[in-house]
Amino acid sequence: MVSVIEAENLTKVFKSFRKSFTAVDRISFRVEEGEVFGFLGPNAAGKTTAIRMISGISRPTSGRVSVCGYDTILNGVKARECIGLIPETPGFYDEMKSLDVLCFYAEFYDIQKEERKRKARELLETTGLTDFMNMRIKTYSHGMKKRLALASALINDPKILILDEPSTGLDPKGISLFRKMVKEMNQKGVTVFLSSHILSEVEQMCDRVCILNKGKIMGLDSVENLSRKIGMKTRMNIFIDAEGITDTVLDSVKKLSDVLNVEKTGTGINVVCSRNVSSAVNELLVRNGVKVKSIKTTEPSLEEIFLKLTGDKNEP
């Protein structure tokens, strides 16, 4: 697949008169075209600093980052044209109207004059703001400003959408609506780079996640693969007929590949394994005449993986 973001030994050091602080410490990663990429870490892990370098807002102290093949320093204008950025706290002129804001951004990106209003109206409809386009932004709720930020980020048809804590300040309904709109953009081919402290949101939306801590990458992969790499365990509660299992069958389950432990319970057996082997266990039990009523599988959550990799119980 094609990489649309490539970071190599990306580093940012902040220096003061007496000391220096390394916010981002030689991180390297790639974001593939069309994927939803999660970027996580505890507070002060370096997430926003990294996003500022990827977006061309801040220069790295060392290392490099390219966007759609363009170096963000050597060819910053071309790199920024590929990005639609939604900061954690969007800023707009309160006295402006949303239609005027979008037309202003369209002019900034050299969109032809006759196209500006058409494009702006189209995005206001997409984000559910058509009925409010002639109202001053100072009358908008926080959720409406977030939707306007999404419309602004999409005005230049970017290949990459970078979201820095998009759910901050939104109620559950607002989060659900925003998530729906982002998914629709991704289905249209837009690559999504998502930094969020809501782990359930990241787990639900992202193909891969990158976990940062103290400026360093602690893990980078799909949730399932990260779980396997760091030795997290899958648990299965298998409910069966109480009289249907013998010690011989129990021993056979224990000998299955990737099974770590098996315990007999009053209603069935509990199986601990290094990966999901529910199909193999079910097949073995049925083959031995055991009536399986149900199998409940509990995979390691992203929260468990996050806490193990960062050793931090603070929110990401």
Tab-separated table of C-alpha atoms in Angstrom:
chain	number	residue	atom	x	y	z
A	1	MET	CA	0.000	0.000	0.000
A	2	VAL	CA	0.974	3.654	-0.471
A	3	SER	CA	2.163	5.568	2.600
A	4	VAL	CA	0.654	9.066	2.813
A	5	ILE	CA	2.502	10.032	6.003
A	6	GLU	CA	6.082	8.955	6.685
A	7	ALA	CA	7.946	10.010	9.817
A	8	GLU	CA	11.613	9.098	10.234
A	9	ASN	CA	13.402	9.709	13.546
A	10	LEU	CA	11.094	12.677	14.148
A	11	THR	CA	12.360	14.672	17.127
A	12	LYS	CA	11.341	17.870	18.863
A	13	VAL	CA	13.407	19.396	21.647
A	14	PHE	CA	12.290	22.509	23.525
A	15	LYS	CA	15.162	24.478	25.026
A	16	SER	CA	15.178	27.065	27.754
A	17	PHE	CA	18.023	28.987	29.376
A	18	ARG	CA	18.788	26.265	31.927
A	19	LYS	CA	17.525	23.000	30.477
A	20	SER	CA	15.972	21.267	27.507
A	21	PHE	CA	12.946	18.983	27.183
A	22	THR	CA	12.512	16.314	24.507
A	23	ALA	CA	8.802	16.220	23.659
A	24	VAL	CA	9.108	13.821	20.713
A	25	ASP	CA	12.046	11.426	20.713
A	26	ARG	CA	13.102	9.902	17.352
A	27	ILE	CA	9.769	8.374	16.403
A	28	SER	CA	9.299	6.607	13.055
A	29	PHE	CA	6.040	5.378	11.561
A	30	ARG	CA	3.998	5.245	8.362
A	31	VAL	CA	0.310	5.865	7.756
A	32	GLU	CA	-1.135	3.960	4.805
A	33	GLU	CA	-3.527	5.462	2.282
A	34	GLY	CA	-7.175	4.930	3.220
A	35	GLU	CA	-6.645	3.697	6.777
A	36	VAL	CA	-7.874	5.116	10.068
A	37	PHE	CA	-4.758	5.532	12.212
A	38	GLY	CA	-5.044	6.036	15.970
A	39	PHE	CA	-2.453	8.163	17.792
A	40	LEU	CA	-2.570	7.687	21.564
A	41	GLY	CA	-0.654	8.530	24.686
A	42	PRO	CA	-0.978	9.891	28.238
A	43	ASN	CA	-0.989	13.622	28.862
A	44	ALA	CA	2.306	15.222	27.781
A	45	ALA	CA	3.241	12.154	25.709
A	46	GLY	CA	4.061	14.339	22.682
A	47	LYS	CA	0.938	13.712	20.583
A	48	THR	CA	0.023	17.327	19.811
A	49	THR	CA	3.670	18.257	19.239
A	50	ALA	CA	3.967	15.433	16.703
A	51	ILE	CA	0.730	16.511	14.997
A	52	ARG	CA	2.040	20.080	14.708
A	53	MET	CA	5.176	18.781	12.962
A	54	ILE	CA	3.167	16.513	10.624
A	55	SER	CA	0.901	19.447	9.754
A	56	GLY	CA	3.838	21.736	9.019
A	57	ILE	CA	2.969	24.113	11.863
A	58	SER	CA	6.170	23.331	13.760
A	59	ARG	CA	9.647	22.409	12.497
A	60	PRO	CA	11.278	19.248	13.860
A	61	THR	CA	14.558	19.618	15.736
A	62	SER	CA	15.812	16.632	13.754
A	63	GLY	CA	14.426	13.845	11.608
A	64	ARG	CA	11.909	14.343	8.852
A	65	VAL	CA	8.262	13.860	7.968
A	66	SER	CA	6.683	13.709	4.519
A	67	VAL	CA	3.022	14.006	3.576
A	68	CYS	CA	1.874	12.536	0.247
A	69	GLY	CA	5.540	12.374	-0.746
A	70	TYR	CA	6.247	16.037	0.080
A	71	ASP	CA	8.764	16.923	2.774
A	72	THR	CA	6.986	19.229	5.244
A	73	ILE	CA	10.011	21.550	5.409
A	74	LEU	CA	11.364	21.447	1.848
A	75	ASN	CA	7.925	21.463	0.211
A	76	GLY	CA	5.630	22.586	3.001
A	77	VAL	CA	2.959	24.228	0.855
A	78	LYS	CA	2.364	21.080	-1.200
A	79	ALA	CA	2.373	18.938	1.964
A	80	ARG	CA	-0.188	21.166	3.704
A	81	GLU	CA	-2.472	21.071	0.658
A	82	CYS	CA	-2.912	17.334	1.314
A	83	ILE	CA	-4.079	17.853	4.902
A	84	GLY	CA	-7.319	18.871	6.538
A	85	LEU	CA	-6.632	19.624	10.223
A	86	ILE	CA	-9.194	19.804	13.028
A	87	PRO	CA	-7.494	21.113	16.190
A	88	GLU	CA	-8.771	20.277	19.661
A	89	THR	CA	-10.191	23.796	20.054
A	90	PRO	CA	-11.265	25.248	16.691
A	91	GLY	CA	-10.959	29.012	16.423
A	92	PHE	CA	-13.295	31.165	14.323
A	93	TYR	CA	-14.174	34.866	14.177
A	94	ASP	CA	-17.371	35.081	16.214
A	95	GLU	CA	-18.934	37.771	14.040
A	96	MET	CA	-18.559	35.774	10.804
A	97	LYS	CA	-21.145	33.400	9.368
A	98	SER	CA	-20.276	29.811	8.523
A	99	LEU	CA	-20.913	30.275	4.798
A	100	ASP	CA	-18.494	33.225	4.763
A	101	VAL	CA	-15.889	31.240	6.731
A	102	LEU	CA	-15.924	28.388	4.223
A	103	CYS	CA	-15.802	30.763	1.263
A	104	PHE	CA	-12.791	32.474	2.883
A	105	TYR	CA	-10.963	29.138	3.246
A	106	ALA	CA	-11.900	28.218	-0.331
A	107	GLU	CA	-10.319	31.469	-1.543
A	108	PHE	CA	-7.211	30.700	0.513
A	109	TYR	CA	-6.856	27.411	-1.408
A	110	ASP	CA	-7.335	29.199	-4.748
A	111	ILE	CA	-10.668	27.547	-5.467
A	112	GLN	CA	-12.342	29.311	-8.371
A	113	LYS	CA	-14.804	32.038	-7.325
A	114	GLU	CA	-17.832	30.369	-8.936
A	115	GLU	CA	-17.004	27.146	-7.122
A	116	ARG	CA	-16.572	28.574	-3.623
A	117	LYS	CA	-20.213	28.965	-2.601
A	118	ARG	CA	-21.226	25.698	-4.229
A	119	LYS	CA	-18.494	23.828	-2.354
A	120	ALA	CA	-19.273	25.657	0.900
A	121	ARG	CA	-23.000	24.906	0.705
A	122	GLU	CA	-22.273	21.263	-0.098
A	123	LEU	CA	-20.096	20.885	3.012
A	124	LEU	CA	-22.577	22.708	5.231
A	125	GLU	CA	-25.204	20.216	4.106
A	126	THR	CA	-22.839	17.298	4.765
A	127	THR	CA	-22.167	18.517	8.310
A	128	GLY	CA	-25.795	19.413	9.057
A	129	LEU	CA	-25.267	23.171	9.227
A	130	THR	CA	-27.295	24.350	6.233
A	131	ASP	CA	-30.061	25.824	8.410
A	132	PHE	CA	-27.487	27.814	10.389
A	133	MET	CA	-25.191	29.069	7.619
A	134	ASN	CA	-26.373	32.687	7.905
A	135	MET	CA	-26.108	32.813	11.699
A	136	ARG	CA	-23.076	34.350	13.374
A	137	ILE	CA	-20.674	31.801	14.789
A	138	LYS	CA	-20.905	33.337	18.258
A	139	THR	CA	-24.385	31.791	18.449
A	140	TYR	CA	-23.085	28.284	17.672
A	141	SER	CA	-22.824	25.545	20.283
A	142	HIS	CA	-19.487	23.766	20.794
A	143	GLY	CA	-20.741	20.798	18.768
A	144	MET	CA	-21.750	23.044	15.870
A	145	LYS	CA	-18.284	24.652	15.888
A	146	LYS	CA	-16.732	21.177	15.724
A	147	ARG	CA	-18.868	20.378	12.679
A	148	LEU	CA	-17.871	23.682	11.095
A	149	ALA	CA	-14.233	22.784	11.760
A	150	LEU	CA	-14.795	19.508	9.894
A	151	ALA	CA	-16.350	21.385	6.969
A	152	SER	CA	-13.404	23.819	6.966
A	153	ALA	CA	-10.916	20.950	6.982
A	154	LEU	CA	-12.611	19.380	3.954
A	155	ILE	CA	-12.897	22.519	1.825
A	156	ASN	CA	-9.779	21.658	-0.211
A	157	ASP	CA	-10.669	17.953	-0.684
A	158	PRO	CA	-7.706	16.769	1.419
A	159	LYS	CA	-6.283	13.281	1.124
A	160	ILE	CA	-5.639	13.203	4.880
A	161	LEU	CA	-7.874	14.319	7.756
A	162	ILE	CA	-6.003	14.945	11.030
A	163	LEU	CA	-8.203	15.056	14.129
A	164	ASP	CA	-6.746	16.204	17.451
A	165	GLU	CA	-9.148	15.202	20.248
A	166	PRO	CA	-12.282	15.640	18.086
A	167	SER	CA	-14.675	14.511	20.844
A	168	THR	CA	-13.570	17.056	23.460
A	169	GLY	CA	-16.594	18.925	24.772
A	170	LEU	CA	-19.153	16.900	22.799
A	171	ASP	CA	-22.079	15.080	24.385
A	172	PRO	CA	-22.720	11.400	23.449
A	173	LYS	CA	-25.060	12.404	20.611
A	174	GLY	CA	-22.493	14.824	19.262
A	175	ILE	CA	-19.736	12.221	19.452
A	176	SER	CA	-21.890	9.711	17.580
A	177	LEU	CA	-22.733	12.232	14.844
A	178	PHE	CA	-19.129	13.359	14.456
A	179	ARG	CA	-17.923	9.740	14.293
A	180	LYS	CA	-20.507	8.995	11.593
A	181	MET	CA	-19.345	11.925	9.457
A	182	VAL	CA	-15.668	10.931	9.798
A	183	LYS	CA	-16.461	7.334	8.825
A	184	GLU	CA	-18.271	8.576	5.729
A	185	MET	CA	-15.210	10.614	4.739
A	186	ASN	CA	-12.986	7.570	5.218
A	187	GLN	CA	-15.306	5.453	3.066
A	188	LYS	CA	-14.800	8.038	0.324
A	189	GLY	CA	-11.058	7.385	0.455
A	190	VAL	CA	-9.849	10.021	2.936
A	191	THR	CA	-7.091	8.790	5.261
A	192	VAL	CA	-7.877	9.595	8.907
A	193	PHE	CA	-5.224	10.350	11.541
A	194	LEU	CA	-7.053	10.312	14.888
A	195	SER	CA	-5.710	11.443	18.242
A	196	SER	CA	-8.262	10.863	20.995
A	197	HIS	CA	-8.418	10.174	24.719
A	198	ILE	CA	-11.605	8.130	24.266
A	199	LEU	CA	-10.110	4.663	23.844
A	200	SER	CA	-13.401	2.988	22.987
A	201	GLU	CA	-13.767	5.422	20.077
A	202	VAL	CA	-10.272	4.641	18.804
A	203	GLU	CA	-10.762	0.891	19.210
A	204	GLN	CA	-14.010	1.047	17.268
A	205	MET	CA	-12.728	3.207	14.407
A	206	CYS	CA	-9.024	2.534	13.873
A	207	ASP	CA	-7.242	-0.042	11.724
A	208	ARG	CA	-3.966	0.472	13.589
A	209	VAL	CA	-2.896	2.391	16.663
A	210	CYS	CA	0.368	4.047	17.688
A	211	ILE	CA	0.871	4.410	21.447
A	212	LEU	CA	3.234	7.138	22.593
A	213	ASN	CA	4.714	7.651	26.057
A	214	LYS	CA	7.244	10.294	27.083
A	215	GLY	CA	7.878	11.075	23.440
A	216	LYS	CA	8.664	7.495	22.400
A	217	ILE	CA	6.608	4.905	20.512
A	218	MET	CA	5.702	2.050	22.858
A	219	GLY	CA	3.578	0.073	20.420
A	220	LEU	CA	2.396	0.287	16.816
A	221	ASP	CA	0.028	-2.226	15.199
A	222	SER	CA	-3.582	-3.368	15.138
A	223	VAL	CA	-5.152	-3.886	18.570
A	224	GLU	CA	-5.199	-7.653	18.016
A	225	ASN	CA	-1.532	-7.819	17.022
A	226	LEU	CA	-0.429	-5.520	19.858
A	227	SER	CA	-2.283	-7.765	22.296
A	228	ARG	CA	-0.413	-10.800	20.996
A	229	LYS	CA	2.975	-9.045	20.947
A	230	ILE	CA	2.837	-8.009	24.594
A	231	GLY	CA	1.419	-11.317	25.812
A	232	MET	CA	-2.129	-10.247	26.654
A	233	LYS	CA	-4.524	-13.166	27.066
A	234	THR	CA	-7.906	-13.976	25.548
A	235	ARG	CA	-10.472	-15.484	27.908
A	236	MET	CA	-13.353	-17.736	26.880
A	237	ASN	CA	-16.274	-18.720	29.060
A	238	ILE	CA	-17.806	-21.843	27.504
A	239	PHE	CA	-21.184	-22.906	28.822
A	240	ILE	CA	-22.024	-26.590	28.345
A	241	ASP	CA	-24.178	-29.343	29.794
A	242	ALA	CA	-22.800	-29.977	33.283
A	243	GLU	CA	-22.454	-33.718	32.721
A	244	GLY	CA	-21.121	-33.462	29.173
A	245	ILE	CA	-17.396	-33.111	29.809
A	246	THR	CA	-14.909	-35.700	31.053
A	247	ASP	CA	-11.339	-35.329	32.278
A	248	THR	CA	-10.153	-36.841	28.993
A	249	VAL	CA	-11.921	-34.127	26.979
A	250	LEU	CA	-10.606	-31.491	29.368
A	251	ASP	CA	-7.046	-32.721	28.798
A	252	SER	CA	-7.602	-32.575	25.026
A	253	VAL	CA	-8.640	-28.918	25.282
A	254	LYS	CA	-5.523	-28.153	27.327
A	255	LYS	CA	-3.340	-29.652	24.565
A	256	LEU	CA	-4.746	-27.382	21.854
A	257	SER	CA	-2.291	-24.902	20.355
A	258	ASP	CA	-2.317	-21.450	22.055
A	259	VAL	CA	-4.352	-22.697	25.058
A	260	LEU	CA	-2.611	-21.614	28.271
A	261	ASN	CA	-5.001	-22.815	30.965
A	262	VAL	CA	-8.364	-24.575	31.349
A	263	GLU	CA	-10.591	-24.538	34.422
A	264	LYS	CA	-13.768	-26.532	34.953
A	265	THR	CA	-16.719	-24.603	36.392
A	266	GLY	CA	-20.214	-25.519	37.476
A	267	THR	CA	-21.661	-24.476	34.129
A	268	GLY	CA	-18.816	-25.355	31.767
A	269	ILE	CA	-15.148	-24.441	31.358
A	270	ASN	CA	-13.033	-21.287	31.294
A	271	VAL	CA	-10.222	-21.224	28.744
A	272	VAL	CA	-7.301	-18.795	28.809
A	273	CYS	CA	-5.391	-18.553	25.514
A	274	SER	CA	-2.836	-16.409	23.715
A	275	ARG	CA	-5.249	-15.857	20.812
A	276	ASN	CA	-8.878	-16.582	20.003
A	277	VAL	CA	-9.222	-20.356	19.507
A	278	SER	CA	-12.983	-20.591	20.038
A	279	SER	CA	-13.545	-22.420	16.736
A	280	ALA	CA	-10.986	-25.100	17.558
A	281	VAL	CA	-12.344	-25.581	21.100
A	282	ASN	CA	-15.929	-25.752	19.879
A	283	GLU	CA	-15.026	-28.306	17.180
A	284	LEU	CA	-13.175	-30.505	19.694
A	285	LEU	CA	-16.046	-30.442	22.194
A	286	VAL	CA	-18.718	-31.230	19.595
A	287	ARG	CA	-16.589	-34.048	18.169
A	288	ASN	CA	-16.485	-35.572	21.664
A	289	GLY	CA	-20.248	-35.384	22.126
A	290	VAL	CA	-20.303	-32.299	24.351
A	291	LYS	CA	-23.344	-30.067	23.876
A	292	VAL	CA	-22.080	-26.479	23.752
A	293	LYS	CA	-24.724	-23.958	24.806
A	294	SER	CA	-22.700	-20.785	24.209
A	295	ILE	CA	-19.179	-19.388	24.011
A	296	LYS	CA	-18.429	-15.925	25.369
A	297	THR	CA	-15.039	-14.567	24.306
A	298	THR	CA	-13.363	-11.643	26.058
A	299	GLU	CA	-10.531	-10.090	24.073
A	300	PRO	CA	-8.007	-7.752	25.728
A	301	SER	CA	-9.300	-4.193	25.389
A	302	LEU	CA	-7.319	-1.275	24.012
A	303	GLU	CA	-7.450	0.240	27.499
A	304	GLU	CA	-5.710	-2.822	28.976
A	305	ILE	CA	-3.072	-2.715	26.236
A	306	PHE	CA	-2.603	1.034	26.703
A	307	LEU	CA	-2.095	0.741	30.458
A	308	LYS	CA	0.345	-2.139	30.083
A	309	LEU	CA	2.449	-0.288	27.501
A	310	THR	CA	2.471	3.078	29.245
A	311	GLY	CA	2.261	2.005	32.866
A	312	ASP	CA	0.056	5.049	33.335
A	313	LYS	CA	-3.495	5.062	34.634
A	314	ASN	CA	-4.134	8.603	33.440
A	315	GLU	CA	-6.328	9.122	30.432
A	316	PRO	CA	-4.488	9.140	27.091
